[in-house]
mmCIF file with all atom_site columns, C-alpha atoms in Angstrom:
data_model
loop_
_atom_site.group_PDB
_atom_site.id
_atom_site.type_symbol
_atom_site.label_atom_id
_atom_site.label_alt_id
_atom_site.label_comp_id
_atom_site.label_asym_id
_atom_site.label_entity_id
_atom_site.label_seq_id
_atom_site.pdbx_PDB_ins_code
_atom_site.Cartn_x
_atom_site.Cartn_y
_atom_site.Cartn_z
_atom_site.occupancy
_atom_site.B_iso_or_equiv
_atom_site.pdbx_formal_charge
_atom_site.auth_seq_id
_atom_site.auth_comp_id
_atom_site.auth_asym_id
_atom_site.auth_atom_id
_atom_site.pdbx_PDB_model_num
ATOM 1   C CA . MET A 1 1   ? 100.219 163.337 82.400  1.00 53.00 ? 1   MET A CA 1
ATOM 2   C CA . ASN A 1 2   ? 99.363  163.687 86.055  1.00 53.00 ? 2   ASN A CA 1
ATOM 3   C CA . ALA A 1 3   ? 101.537 164.633 89.050  1.00 51.00 ? 3   ALA A CA 1
ATOM 4   C CA . ALA A 1 4   ? 102.877 161.078 89.320  1.00 50.00 ? 4   ALA A CA 1
ATOM 5   C CA . GLY A 1 5   ? 104.107 161.218 85.718  1.00 51.00 ? 5   GLY A CA 1
ATOM 6   C CA . LEU A 1 6   ? 101.525 158.725 84.422  1.00 51.00 ? 6   LEU A CA 1
ATOM 7   C CA . ASN A 1 7   ? 99.172  159.087 81.523  1.00 54.00 ? 7   ASN A CA 1
ATOM 8   C CA . SER A 1 8   ? 95.495  158.641 82.282  1.00 52.00 ? 8   SER A CA 1
ATOM 9   C CA . ASP A 1 9   ? 95.655  155.388 80.287  1.00 53.00 ? 9   ASP A CA 1
ATOM 10  C CA . ASP A 1 10  ? 98.414  153.938 82.478  1.00 51.00 ? 10  ASP A CA 1
ATOM 11  C CA . LYS A 1 11  ? 97.194  151.567 85.131  1.00 48.00 ? 11  LYS A CA 1
ATOM 12  C CA . ILE A 1 12  ? 98.730  151.073 88.521  1.00 48.00 ? 12  ILE A CA 1
ATOM 13  C CA . SER A 1 13  ? 98.645  147.484 89.618  1.00 47.00 ? 13  SER A CA 1
ATOM 14  C CA . ASP A 1 14  ? 97.906  146.567 93.190  1.00 49.00 ? 14  ASP A CA 1
ATOM 15  C CA . PRO A 1 15  ? 100.645 144.870 95.177  1.00 48.00 ? 15  PRO A CA 1
ATOM 16  C CA . PRO A 1 16  ? 100.569 141.071 94.950  1.00 49.00 ? 16  PRO A CA 1
ATOM 17  C CA . HIS A 1 17  ? 97.713  139.574 96.944  1.00 51.00 ? 17  HIS A CA 1
ATOM 18  C CA . ASP A 1 18  ? 98.037  136.188 98.602  1.00 51.00 ? 18  ASP A CA 1
ATOM 19  C CA . PRO A 1 19  ? 94.581  135.174 99.921  1.00 51.00 ? 19  PRO A CA 1
ATOM 20  C CA . PRO A 1 20  ? 95.616  131.773 101.289 1.00 53.00 ? 20  PRO A CA 1
ATOM 21  C CA . ALA A 1 21  ? 98.251  133.354 103.556 1.00 50.00 ? 21  ALA A CA 1
ATOM 22  C CA . GLN A 1 22  ? 95.747  135.911 104.827 1.00 49.00 ? 22  GLN A CA 1
ATOM 23  C CA . GLU A 1 23  ? 93.116  133.236 105.426 1.00 48.00 ? 23  GLU A CA 1
ATOM 24  C CA . MET A 1 24  ? 95.601  131.207 107.447 1.00 51.00 ? 24  MET A CA 1
ATOM 25  C CA . LYS A 1 25  ? 96.236  134.179 109.761 1.00 52.00 ? 25  LYS A CA 1
ATOM 26  C CA . ARG A 1 26  ? 92.563  134.564 110.625 1.00 56.00 ? 26  ARG A CA 1
ATOM 27  C CA . PRO A 1 27  ? 91.167  132.005 113.048 1.00 64.00 ? 27  PRO A CA 1
ATOM 28  C CA . ARG A 1 28  ? 88.578  129.712 111.536 1.00 76.00 ? 28  ARG A CA 1
ATOM 29  C CA . LYS A 1 29  ? 85.077  130.598 112.694 1.00 92.00 ? 29  LYS A CA 1
ATOM 30  C CA . SER A 1 30  ? 81.653  129.269 111.713 1.00 96.00 ? 30  SER A CA 1
ATOM 31  C CA . VAL A 1 31  ? 78.496  130.543 113.382 1.00 98.00 ? 31  VAL A CA 1
ATOM 32  C CA . TYR A 1 32  ? 75.317  128.467 113.423 1.00 98.00 ? 32  TYR A CA 1
ATOM 33  C CA . PRO A 1 33  ? 72.107  130.058 114.741 1.00 98.00 ? 33  PRO A CA 1
ATOM 34  C CA . SER A 1 34  ? 69.687  127.829 116.620 1.00 98.00 ? 34  SER A CA 1
ATOM 35  C CA . ALA A 1 35  ? 66.705  126.351 114.867 1.00 98.00 ? 35  ALA A CA 1
ATOM 36  C CA . VAL A 1 36  ? 63.435  127.495 116.460 1.00 97.00 ? 36  VAL A CA 1
ATOM 37  C CA . ASP A 1 37  ? 60.403  125.207 116.756 1.00 97.00 ? 37  ASP A CA 1
ATOM 38  C CA . TRP A 1 38  ? 57.124  127.105 116.264 1.00 97.00 ? 38  TRP A CA 1
ATOM 39  C CA . TRP A 1 39  ? 55.475  125.441 119.266 1.00 96.00 ? 39  TRP A CA 1
ATOM 40  C CA . LEU A 1 40  ? 58.353  126.419 121.553 1.00 95.00 ? 40  LEU A CA 1
ATOM 41  C CA . LEU A 1 41  ? 58.096  130.008 120.364 1.00 95.00 ? 41  LEU A CA 1
ATOM 42  C CA . VAL A 1 42  ? 54.363  129.914 121.209 1.00 97.00 ? 42  VAL A CA 1
ATOM 43  C CA . LEU A 1 43  ? 55.143  128.527 124.689 1.00 96.00 ? 43  LEU A CA 1
ATOM 44  C CA . LEU A 1 44  ? 57.692  131.280 125.317 1.00 95.00 ? 44  LEU A CA 1
ATOM 45  C CA . LEU A 1 45  ? 55.303  134.036 124.210 1.00 96.00 ? 45  LEU A CA 1
ATOM 46  C CA . ILE A 1 46  ? 51.936  132.792 125.528 1.00 97.00 ? 46  ILE A CA 1
ATOM 47  C CA . GLY A 1 47  ? 52.403  134.177 129.067 1.00 96.00 ? 47  GLY A CA 1
ATOM 48  C CA . PRO A 1 48  ? 53.254  137.728 127.986 1.00 97.00 ? 48  PRO A CA 1
ATOM 49  C CA . LEU A 1 49  ? 50.478  137.669 125.364 1.00 97.00 ? 49  LEU A CA 1
ATOM 50  C CA . ILE A 1 50  ? 47.894  136.597 127.954 1.00 97.00 ? 50  ILE A CA 1
ATOM 51  C CA . LEU A 1 51  ? 49.059  139.417 130.235 1.00 97.00 ? 51  LEU A CA 1
ATOM 52  C CA . ILE A 1 52  ? 48.726  141.951 127.402 1.00 97.00 ? 52  ILE A CA 1
ATOM 53  C CA . MET A 1 53  ? 45.183  140.729 126.648 1.00 97.00 ? 53  MET A CA 1
ATOM 54  C CA . MET A 1 54  ? 44.318  140.990 130.345 1.00 97.00 ? 54  MET A CA 1
ATOM 55  C CA . SER A 1 55  ? 45.659  144.568 130.331 1.00 97.00 ? 55  SER A CA 1
ATOM 56  C CA . VAL A 1 56  ? 43.365  145.481 127.452 1.00 97.00 ? 56  VAL A CA 1
ATOM 57  C CA . LEU A 1 57  ? 40.371  143.950 129.229 1.00 97.00 ? 57  LEU A CA 1
ATOM 58  C CA . LEU A 1 58  ? 41.228  145.729 132.492 1.00 97.00 ? 58  LEU A CA 1
ATOM 59  C CA . LEU A 1 59  ? 41.606  149.052 130.691 1.00 97.00 ? 59  LEU A CA 1
ATOM 60  C CA . GLY A 1 60  ? 38.165  148.496 129.157 1.00 97.00 ? 60  GLY A CA 1
ATOM 61  C CA . GLN A 1 61  ? 36.793  148.102 132.676 1.00 97.00 ? 61  GLN A CA 1
ATOM 62  C CA . GLY A 1 62  ? 38.463  151.317 133.833 1.00 97.00 ? 62  GLY A CA 1
ATOM 63  C CA . ARG A 1 63  ? 41.011  149.486 135.999 1.00 97.00 ? 63  ARG A CA 1
ATOM 64  C CA . ALA A 1 64  ? 44.152  151.280 134.816 1.00 97.00 ? 64  ALA A CA 1
ATOM 65  C CA . ARG A 1 65  ? 46.288  150.384 137.844 1.00 97.00 ? 65  ARG A CA 1
ATOM 66  C CA . GLU A 1 66  ? 45.732  146.626 137.427 1.00 97.00 ? 66  GLU A CA 1
ATOM 67  C CA . ALA A 1 67  ? 46.258  146.956 133.658 1.00 97.00 ? 67  ALA A CA 1
ATOM 68  C CA . GLY A 1 68  ? 49.577  148.664 134.360 1.00 97.00 ? 68  GLY A CA 1
ATOM 69  C CA . TYR A 1 69  ? 50.646  145.814 136.636 1.00 97.00 ? 69  TYR A CA 1
ATOM 70  C CA . CYS A 1 70  ? 49.850  143.309 133.894 1.00 97.00 ? 70  CYS A CA 1
ATOM 71  C CA . MET A 1 71  ? 51.813  145.323 131.330 1.00 98.00 ? 71  MET A CA 1
ATOM 72  C CA . TRP A 1 72  ? 54.831  145.513 133.662 1.00 98.00 ? 72  TRP A CA 1
ATOM 73  C CA . ALA A 1 73  ? 54.600  141.765 134.319 1.00 97.00 ? 73  ALA A CA 1
ATOM 74  C CA . SER A 1 74  ? 54.395  141.126 130.565 1.00 97.00 ? 74  SER A CA 1
ATOM 75  C CA . ALA A 1 75  ? 57.423  143.340 129.886 1.00 97.00 ? 75  ALA A CA 1
ATOM 76  C CA . GLY A 1 76  ? 59.370  141.661 132.684 1.00 97.00 ? 76  GLY A CA 1
ATOM 77  C CA . THR A 1 77  ? 58.537  138.206 131.408 1.00 97.00 ? 77  THR A CA 1
ATOM 78  C CA . LEU A 1 78  ? 59.583  139.147 127.865 1.00 97.00 ? 78  LEU A CA 1
ATOM 79  C CA . LEU A 1 79  ? 62.820  140.661 129.156 1.00 97.00 ? 79  LEU A CA 1
ATOM 80  C CA . VAL A 1 80  ? 63.779  137.595 131.201 1.00 97.00 ? 80  VAL A CA 1
ATOM 81  C CA . THR A 1 81  ? 62.858  135.279 128.318 1.00 96.00 ? 81  THR A CA 1
ATOM 82  C CA . ALA A 1 82  ? 64.984  137.333 125.912 1.00 96.00 ? 82  ALA A CA 1
ATOM 83  C CA . MET A 1 83  ? 67.894  137.413 128.376 1.00 97.00 ? 83  MET A CA 1
ATOM 84  C CA . PHE A 1 84  ? 68.054  133.624 128.334 1.00 96.00 ? 84  PHE A CA 1
ATOM 85  C CA . THR A 1 85  ? 67.299  132.975 124.655 1.00 96.00 ? 85  THR A CA 1
ATOM 86  C CA . VAL A 1 86  ? 68.621  135.801 122.435 1.00 97.00 ? 86  VAL A CA 1
ATOM 87  C CA . PRO A 1 87  ? 70.985  135.214 120.749 1.00 97.00 ? 87  PRO A CA 1
ATOM 88  C CA . CYS A 1 88  ? 71.042  131.423 120.616 1.00 98.00 ? 88  CYS A CA 1
ATOM 89  C CA . ARG A 1 89  ? 73.975  130.343 118.468 1.00 98.00 ? 89  ARG A CA 1
ATOM 90  C CA . TYR A 1 90  ? 76.874  127.940 118.250 1.00 98.00 ? 90  TYR A CA 1
ATOM 91  C CA . THR A 1 91  ? 80.325  128.958 117.007 1.00 98.00 ? 91  THR A CA 1
ATOM 92  C CA . ILE A 1 92  ? 82.962  126.510 115.847 1.00 98.00 ? 92  ILE A CA 1
ATOM 93  C CA . LEU A 1 93  ? 86.427  128.001 116.329 1.00 97.00 ? 93  LEU A CA 1
ATOM 94  C CA . SER A 1 94  ? 89.789  126.437 115.502 1.00 93.00 ? 94  SER A CA 1
ATOM 95  C CA . ASP A 1 95  ? 90.244  125.283 119.110 1.00 95.00 ? 95  ASP A CA 1
ATOM 96  C CA . SER A 1 96  ? 86.768  125.227 120.681 1.00 97.00 ? 96  SER A CA 1
ATOM 97  C CA . LEU A 1 97  ? 83.015  125.218 120.317 1.00 98.00 ? 97  LEU A CA 1
ATOM 98  C CA . THR A 1 98  ? 81.232  128.131 121.954 1.00 98.00 ? 98  THR A CA 1
ATOM 99  C CA . ILE A 1 99  ? 77.590  127.804 122.910 1.00 98.00 ? 99  ILE A CA 1
ATOM 100 C CA . ARG A 1 100 ? 75.658  131.009 123.615 1.00 98.00 ? 100 ARG A CA 1
ATOM 101 C CA . CYS A 1 101 ? 72.019  131.203 124.574 1.00 97.00 ? 101 CYS A CA 1
ATOM 102 C CA . GLY A 1 102 ? 71.291  134.692 125.851 1.00 97.00 ? 102 GLY A CA 1
ATOM 103 C CA . ILE A 1 103 ? 73.461  135.433 128.884 1.00 98.00 ? 103 ILE A CA 1
ATOM 104 C CA . LEU A 1 104 ? 74.461  131.767 129.203 1.00 97.00 ? 104 LEU A CA 1
ATOM 105 C CA . PHE A 1 105 ? 77.809  130.896 127.655 1.00 97.00 ? 105 PHE A CA 1
ATOM 106 C CA . ASN A 1 106 ? 79.844  127.690 127.460 1.00 98.00 ? 106 ASN A CA 1
ATOM 107 C CA . ARG A 1 107 ? 83.205  127.083 125.841 1.00 98.00 ? 107 ARG A CA 1
ATOM 108 C CA . VAL A 1 108 ? 84.004  123.477 124.987 1.00 98.00 ? 108 VAL A CA 1
ATOM 109 C CA . PRO A 1 109 ? 87.604  122.765 123.914 1.00 97.00 ? 109 PRO A CA 1
ATOM 110 C CA . LEU A 1 110 ? 87.515  120.582 120.794 1.00 97.00 ? 110 LEU A CA 1
ATOM 111 C CA . GLU A 1 111 ? 89.997  118.078 122.241 1.00 96.00 ? 111 GLU A CA 1
ATOM 112 C CA . GLN A 1 112 ? 87.513  117.335 125.076 1.00 97.00 ? 112 GLN A CA 1
ATOM 113 C CA . ILE A 1 113 ? 84.697  116.318 122.710 1.00 97.00 ? 113 ILE A CA 1
ATOM 114 C CA . ARG A 1 114 ? 84.264  112.528 122.635 1.00 97.00 ? 114 ARG A CA 1
ATOM 115 C CA . ALA A 1 115 ? 81.008  112.068 120.668 1.00 97.00 ? 115 ALA A CA 1
ATOM 116 C CA . ILE A 1 116 ? 78.731  114.046 118.356 1.00 98.00 ? 116 ILE A CA 1
ATOM 117 C CA . GLU A 1 117 ? 75.347  112.567 117.477 1.00 98.00 ? 117 GLU A CA 1
ATOM 118 C CA . PRO A 1 118 ? 71.839  113.624 116.414 1.00 98.00 ? 118 PRO A CA 1
ATOM 119 C CA . SER A 1 119 ? 69.289  113.750 119.237 1.00 97.00 ? 119 SER A CA 1
ATOM 120 C CA . ARG A 1 120 ? 65.637  114.517 119.926 1.00 97.00 ? 120 ARG A CA 1
ATOM 121 C CA . SER A 1 121 ? 66.029  114.716 123.692 1.00 97.00 ? 121 SER A CA 1
ATOM 122 C CA . TRP A 1 122 ? 63.544  116.715 125.769 1.00 96.00 ? 122 TRP A CA 1
ATOM 123 C CA . LEU A 1 123 ? 66.220  117.466 128.375 1.00 96.00 ? 123 LEU A CA 1
ATOM 124 C CA . SER A 1 124 ? 66.994  121.105 129.038 1.00 94.00 ? 124 SER A CA 1
ATOM 125 C CA . GLY A 1 125 ? 69.736  122.699 126.993 1.00 95.00 ? 125 GLY A CA 1
ATOM 126 C CA . PRO A 1 126 ? 70.708  125.835 125.087 1.00 97.00 ? 126 PRO A CA 1
ATOM 127 C CA . ALA A 1 127 ? 68.485  124.830 122.182 1.00 97.00 ? 127 ALA A CA 1
ATOM 128 C CA . LEU A 1 128 ? 65.249  126.244 120.763 1.00 97.00 ? 128 LEU A CA 1
ATOM 129 C CA . SER A 1 129 ? 64.284  123.118 118.829 1.00 97.00 ? 129 SER A CA 1
ATOM 130 C CA . LEU A 1 130 ? 63.990  119.395 119.514 1.00 97.00 ? 130 LEU A CA 1
ATOM 131 C CA . ARG A 1 131 ? 65.986  118.637 116.363 1.00 98.00 ? 131 ARG A CA 1
ATOM 132 C CA . ARG A 1 132 ? 69.213  118.602 118.338 1.00 98.00 ? 132 ARG A CA 1
ATOM 133 C CA . VAL A 1 133 ? 72.813  117.503 118.426 1.00 98.00 ? 133 VAL A CA 1
ATOM 134 C CA . LYS A 1 134 ? 74.240  115.819 121.525 1.00 98.00 ? 134 LYS A CA 1
ATOM 135 C CA . ILE A 1 135 ? 77.874  116.743 122.130 1.00 98.00 ? 135 ILE A CA 1
ATOM 136 C CA . SER A 1 136 ? 79.514  114.545 124.763 1.00 98.00 ? 136 SER A CA 1
ATOM 137 C CA . THR A 1 137 ? 82.707  115.184 126.715 1.00 97.00 ? 137 THR A CA 1
ATOM 138 C CA . ALA A 1 138 ? 84.252  113.012 129.435 1.00 95.00 ? 138 ALA A CA 1
ATOM 139 C CA . SER A 1 139 ? 82.402  114.946 132.163 1.00 96.00 ? 139 SER A CA 1
ATOM 140 C CA . ARG A 1 140 ? 79.072  116.047 130.631 1.00 97.00 ? 140 ARG A CA 1
ATOM 141 C CA . PHE A 1 141 ? 77.056  116.541 127.475 1.00 97.00 ? 141 PHE A CA 1
ATOM 142 C CA . TYR A 1 142 ? 75.536  119.536 125.698 1.00 98.00 ? 142 TYR A CA 1
ATOM 143 C CA . LEU A 1 143 ? 72.332  119.621 123.677 1.00 98.00 ? 143 LEU A CA 1
ATOM 144 C CA . VAL A 1 144 ? 72.300  122.175 120.864 1.00 98.00 ? 144 VAL A CA 1
ATOM 145 C CA . SER A 1 145 ? 69.929  122.764 117.948 1.00 98.00 ? 145 SER A CA 1
ATOM 146 C CA . PRO A 1 146 ? 71.705  124.341 114.971 1.00 98.00 ? 146 PRO A CA 1
ATOM 147 C CA . ALA A 1 147 ? 69.406  125.271 112.083 1.00 98.00 ? 147 ALA A CA 1
ATOM 148 C CA . GLU A 1 148 ? 71.737  123.433 109.670 1.00 98.00 ? 148 GLU A CA 1
ATOM 149 C CA . ARG A 1 149 ? 72.169  120.328 111.805 1.00 98.00 ? 149 ARG A CA 1
ATOM 150 C CA . ASP A 1 150 ? 73.830  118.020 109.247 1.00 98.00 ? 150 ASP A CA 1
ATOM 151 C CA . ARG A 1 151 ? 76.318  120.670 108.133 1.00 98.00 ? 151 ARG A CA 1
ATOM 152 C CA . PHE A 1 152 ? 77.067  121.534 111.786 1.00 98.00 ? 152 PHE A CA 1
ATOM 153 C CA . ILE A 1 153 ? 77.709  117.869 112.664 1.00 98.00 ? 153 ILE A CA 1
ATOM 154 C CA . ALA A 1 154 ? 80.023  117.435 109.650 1.00 97.00 ? 154 ALA A CA 1
ATOM 155 C CA . GLU A 1 155 ? 81.990  120.622 110.341 1.00 97.00 ? 155 GLU A CA 1
ATOM 156 C CA . LEU A 1 156 ? 82.267  120.013 114.089 1.00 97.00 ? 156 LEU A CA 1
ATOM 157 C CA . THR A 1 157 ? 83.361  116.397 113.516 1.00 97.00 ? 157 THR A CA 1
ATOM 158 C CA . ASP A 1 158 ? 86.028  117.620 111.081 1.00 96.00 ? 158 ASP A CA 1
ATOM 159 C CA . ALA A 1 159 ? 87.235  120.299 113.555 1.00 96.00 ? 159 ALA A CA 1
ATOM 160 C CA . VAL A 1 160 ? 87.388  117.760 116.396 1.00 96.00 ? 160 VAL A CA 1
ATOM 161 C CA . ASP A 1 161 ? 89.299  115.274 114.205 1.00 95.00 ? 161 ASP A CA 1
ATOM 162 C CA . ARG A 1 162 ? 91.890  117.998 113.487 1.00 92.00 ? 162 ARG A CA 1
ATOM 163 C CA . ALA A 1 163 ? 92.105  118.907 117.200 1.00 90.00 ? 163 ALA A CA 1
ATOM 164 C CA . HIS A 1 164 ? 92.672  115.354 118.492 1.00 82.00 ? 164 HIS A CA 1
ATOM 165 C CA . PRO A 1 165 ? 96.303  114.254 118.545 1.00 73.00 ? 165 PRO A CA 1
ATOM 166 C CA . SER A 1 166 ? 96.959  111.292 116.266 1.00 67.00 ? 166 SER A CA 1
ATOM 167 C CA . GLY A 1 167 ? 96.275  107.984 117.905 1.00 55.00 ? 167 GLY A CA 1
ATOM 168 C CA . GLU A 1 168 ? 93.589  109.386 120.182 1.00 62.00 ? 168 GLU A CA 1
ATOM 169 C CA . SER A 1 169 ? 90.017  108.382 119.417 1.00 58.00 ? 169 SER A CA 1
ATOM 170 C CA . ALA A 1 170 ? 87.920  111.111 117.868 1.00 59.00 ? 170 ALA A CA 1
ATOM 171 C CA . PRO A 1 171 ? 84.109  111.192 117.802 1.00 67.00 ? 171 PRO A CA 1
ATOM 172 C CA . GLY A 1 172 ? 82.318  108.903 115.479 1.00 62.00 ? 172 GLY A CA 1
#
């Protein structure tokens, strides 16, 4: 017997656990990272890579000062690129869709979304792939590129349907 008066064979059961009630307390949240097209990644990195190669060539010629300038320009370009692209993700919450691409952030209330459709638009948007989703509201549209596009469209459509009051048209 131990100090609690139980034999070592006695088991203490945990208090009753009700997962559904706990899940209902937590807000629903699904995070979708952006898909990344290889050619876009090359375009984003080609400038800094060229500057690094120029630095190596300049160092080989004994021009350390110019090589240093190229390295600083390369680092600056990489930093600015990262500031506007990392992380690039889309989060479906119970009441809104959040779109983050680096320091850029948009919150779109689900009840404002009027249409959700696949797109291959070349227009600018917080997306690192051309395999996109166009999300339209009454005042504007957003182009996003979730890696799991079909799953994202289905889940966002479902969330928007739940957010729209009955009788109001939901996206289709």
